[in-house]
Amino acid sequence: RFSSEEREKLKKKLKQIEAKRPRIIMNRVTDLGNLFQFNIARFKETPTKHGFSSFQDSRRRVAFRNMAHLDGQVRSRLISVIIHGKPAAVGLAAQYNGTYFSLNSGSDRKKFLHITPYLITKRLEDALSLGATRFDALEGDYGWKQNWLLTPVPLYKWKNG
């Protein structure tokens, strides 16, 4: 649970973005290019222990483009936040079997301070609207998960034989 101070800080950040009257657009696949650009730029400006954006590898971009077109048992979700007519943040997720998987995102943090927490709240709202019973932020620590009080779950590998 967030402390009352943390809740107030988050509310203030979200209000700053709401004041810009953002528009949410769902599943506009052409926004994937913005996700890649924002993500690559973020890792160039603030390197993490991983060092670089995985989207610098063109094969990874192709894989995510393919995921954005999934429909059926696995449902892809592309959330775009538009401010002043321009993409400010884009997140790709997938829903499968009651779990909402937050796959990756990118945002223009230089122009829109606090856009990242705003996108995270929109993903959580989307997960709830779809009836997800679990939100999986996947593996990899990029510095935001502990701020959202997400519980780490160990990953196990099954091997046949």
Tab-separated table of C-alpha atoms in Angstrom:
chain	number	residue	atom	x	y	z
A	1	ARG	CA	0.000	0.000	0.000
A	2	PHE	CA	1.169	3.482	-0.791
A	3	SER	CA	1.731	5.763	2.170
A	4	SER	CA	-0.498	8.842	2.267
A	5	GLU	CA	2.508	10.970	1.251
A	6	GLU	CA	3.247	8.727	-1.760
A	7	ARG	CA	-0.442	8.799	-2.788
A	8	GLU	CA	-0.474	12.596	-2.658
A	9	LYS	CA	2.715	12.817	-4.734
A	10	LEU	CA	1.242	10.475	-7.341
A	11	LYS	CA	-2.047	12.391	-7.457
A	12	LYS	CA	-0.131	15.632	-8.013
A	13	LYS	CA	1.877	14.106	-10.880
A	14	LEU	CA	-1.255	12.718	-12.510
A	15	LYS	CA	-3.075	16.063	-12.180
A	16	GLN	CA	-0.182	17.793	-13.960
A	17	ILE	CA	-0.648	15.465	-16.925
A	18	GLU	CA	-4.466	15.650	-16.781
A	19	ALA	CA	-4.199	19.444	-16.993
A	20	LYS	CA	-2.724	18.956	-20.484
A	21	ARG	CA	-5.965	17.185	-21.506
A	22	PRO	CA	-4.403	13.961	-22.828
A	23	ARG	CA	-6.278	11.735	-25.224
A	24	ILE	CA	-6.012	7.953	-24.986
A	25	ILE	CA	-6.014	6.019	-28.253
A	26	MET	CA	-6.246	2.257	-28.143
A	27	ASN	CA	-4.582	-0.146	-30.555
A	28	ARG	CA	-3.281	2.320	-33.142
A	29	VAL	CA	-0.491	0.083	-34.407
A	30	THR	CA	1.254	2.923	-36.235
A	31	ASP	CA	2.259	4.281	-32.800
A	32	LEU	CA	4.679	1.377	-32.291
A	33	GLY	CA	7.351	3.419	-34.048
A	34	ASN	CA	6.966	6.071	-31.355
A	35	LEU	CA	7.279	3.439	-28.625
A	36	PHE	CA	10.583	2.283	-30.171
A	37	GLN	CA	11.909	5.848	-30.602
A	38	PHE	CA	11.002	6.932	-27.074
A	39	ASN	CA	12.431	3.766	-25.550
A	40	ILE	CA	15.733	4.020	-27.418
A	41	ALA	CA	16.073	7.729	-26.518
A	42	ARG	CA	15.383	7.023	-22.836
A	43	PHE	CA	18.203	4.506	-22.569
A	44	LYS	CA	20.596	6.835	-24.371
A	45	GLU	CA	19.885	9.694	-21.936
A	46	THR	CA	19.755	7.596	-18.750
A	47	PRO	CA	21.538	4.255	-19.075
A	48	THR	CA	20.504	1.448	-16.739
A	49	LYS	CA	22.364	-1.647	-15.648
A	50	HIS	CA	21.125	-3.201	-18.916
A	51	GLY	CA	22.860	-0.405	-20.785
A	52	PHE	CA	20.673	0.007	-23.855
A	53	SER	CA	17.205	-0.345	-25.281
A	54	SER	CA	16.408	-3.792	-26.608
A	55	PHE	CA	14.710	-2.028	-29.524
A	56	GLN	CA	18.083	-1.135	-30.976
A	57	ASP	CA	17.939	-4.685	-32.325
A	58	SER	CA	15.671	-4.661	-35.401
A	59	ARG	CA	14.599	-8.272	-34.722
A	60	ARG	CA	13.081	-7.155	-31.418
A	61	ARG	CA	11.128	-4.397	-33.186
A	62	VAL	CA	9.778	-6.969	-35.687
A	63	ALA	CA	8.735	-9.285	-32.839
A	64	PHE	CA	6.841	-6.470	-31.112
A	65	ARG	CA	5.157	-5.440	-34.367
A	66	ASN	CA	3.964	-9.035	-34.717
A	67	MET	CA	2.705	-9.063	-31.111
A	68	ALA	CA	0.691	-5.896	-31.709
A	69	HIS	CA	-1.442	-7.802	-34.214
A	70	LEU	CA	-2.345	-10.691	-31.923
A	71	ASP	CA	-5.988	-11.433	-31.484
A	72	GLY	CA	-7.820	-14.456	-30.187
A	73	GLN	CA	-6.666	-16.209	-27.025
A	74	VAL	CA	-3.890	-13.644	-26.578
A	75	ARG	CA	-5.191	-10.115	-26.880
A	76	SER	CA	-2.721	-7.321	-27.622
A	77	ARG	CA	-3.272	-3.856	-26.157
A	78	LEU	CA	-1.486	-0.782	-27.446
A	79	ILE	CA	-2.155	2.336	-25.381
A	80	SER	CA	-1.131	5.705	-26.806
A	81	VAL	CA	-1.252	8.917	-24.794
A	82	ILE	CA	-1.620	11.928	-27.085
A	83	ILE	CA	-0.965	15.459	-25.819
A	84	HIS	CA	-1.379	18.538	-28.013
A	85	GLY	CA	-1.896	16.257	-31.004
A	86	LYS	CA	1.413	14.401	-30.588
A	87	PRO	CA	2.252	11.027	-29.036
A	88	ALA	CA	3.633	11.496	-25.509
A	89	ALA	CA	3.737	7.842	-24.426
A	90	VAL	CA	2.969	4.422	-25.885
A	91	GLY	CA	2.704	1.106	-24.061
A	92	LEU	CA	2.260	-2.403	-25.416
A	93	ALA	CA	0.600	-5.076	-23.322
A	94	ALA	CA	-1.082	-8.417	-23.823
A	95	GLN	CA	-3.872	-10.144	-21.987
A	96	TYR	CA	-3.972	-13.903	-21.697
A	97	ASN	CA	-5.916	-16.174	-19.387
A	98	GLY	CA	-6.817	-13.438	-16.888
A	99	THR	CA	-3.315	-11.967	-16.719
A	100	TYR	CA	-2.413	-8.572	-18.143
A	101	PHE	CA	1.232	-8.556	-19.277
A	102	SER	CA	2.906	-5.156	-19.447
A	103	LEU	CA	5.343	-5.827	-22.290
A	104	ASN	CA	7.154	-2.551	-22.930
A	105	SER	CA	6.688	1.175	-23.314
A	106	GLY	CA	8.272	4.420	-24.333
A	107	SER	CA	7.536	8.008	-23.446
A	108	ASP	CA	8.690	11.533	-24.181
A	109	ARG	CA	9.842	12.270	-20.638
A	110	LYS	CA	11.699	15.410	-21.650
A	111	LYS	CA	8.596	17.183	-22.944
A	112	PHE	CA	6.090	15.637	-20.553
A	113	LEU	CA	7.363	15.237	-17.030
A	114	HIS	CA	5.386	12.552	-15.155
A	115	ILE	CA	4.020	10.975	-18.335
A	116	THR	CA	5.403	7.563	-17.330
A	117	PRO	CA	3.352	7.197	-14.119
A	118	TYR	CA	0.341	8.412	-16.085
A	119	LEU	CA	0.832	5.644	-18.666
A	120	ILE	CA	1.241	3.058	-15.902
A	121	THR	CA	-2.090	4.103	-14.362
A	122	LYS	CA	-3.748	3.829	-17.780
A	123	ARG	CA	-2.364	0.309	-18.148
A	124	LEU	CA	-3.685	-0.639	-14.714
A	125	GLU	CA	-7.099	0.817	-15.612
A	126	ASP	CA	-7.063	-1.118	-18.887
A	127	ALA	CA	-6.210	-4.350	-17.067
A	128	LEU	CA	-9.108	-3.815	-14.659
A	129	SER	CA	-11.524	-2.951	-17.471
A	130	LEU	CA	-10.677	-6.259	-19.163
A	131	GLY	CA	-11.309	-8.188	-15.970
A	132	ALA	CA	-7.671	-9.167	-15.435
A	133	THR	CA	-7.016	-10.746	-12.064
A	134	ARG	CA	-3.253	-10.317	-12.290
A	135	PHE	CA	-0.911	-7.599	-13.598
A	136	ASP	CA	2.470	-8.984	-14.664
A	137	ALA	CA	5.231	-6.438	-15.246
A	138	LEU	CA	7.517	-9.257	-16.411
A	139	GLU	CA	11.170	-9.613	-15.539
A	140	GLY	CA	13.790	-6.933	-15.716
A	141	ASP	CA	14.309	-4.124	-13.257
A	142	TYR	CA	14.215	-0.725	-14.867
A	143	GLY	CA	13.703	1.210	-11.662
A	144	TRP	CA	9.918	1.698	-11.659
A	145	LYS	CA	8.453	-1.526	-10.325
A	146	GLN	CA	9.449	-1.051	-6.693
A	147	ASN	CA	7.884	2.438	-6.779
A	148	TRP	CA	4.551	0.780	-7.632
A	149	LEU	CA	4.903	-1.801	-4.833
A	150	LEU	CA	4.847	-4.720	-7.252
A	151	THR	CA	5.638	-8.066	-5.675
A	152	PRO	CA	8.567	-9.898	-7.290
A	153	VAL	CA	7.726	-13.449	-8.297
A	154	PRO	CA	10.586	-15.898	-8.905
A	155	LEU	CA	10.804	-17.354	-12.385
A	156	TYR	CA	11.333	-21.055	-12.807
A	157	LYS	CA	12.487	-22.999	-15.811
A	158	TRP	CA	10.993	-26.369	-16.647
A	159	LYS	CA	13.257	-28.761	-18.447
A	160	ASN	CA	12.122	-32.026	-20.005
A	161	GLY	CA	14.541	-34.871	-19.352
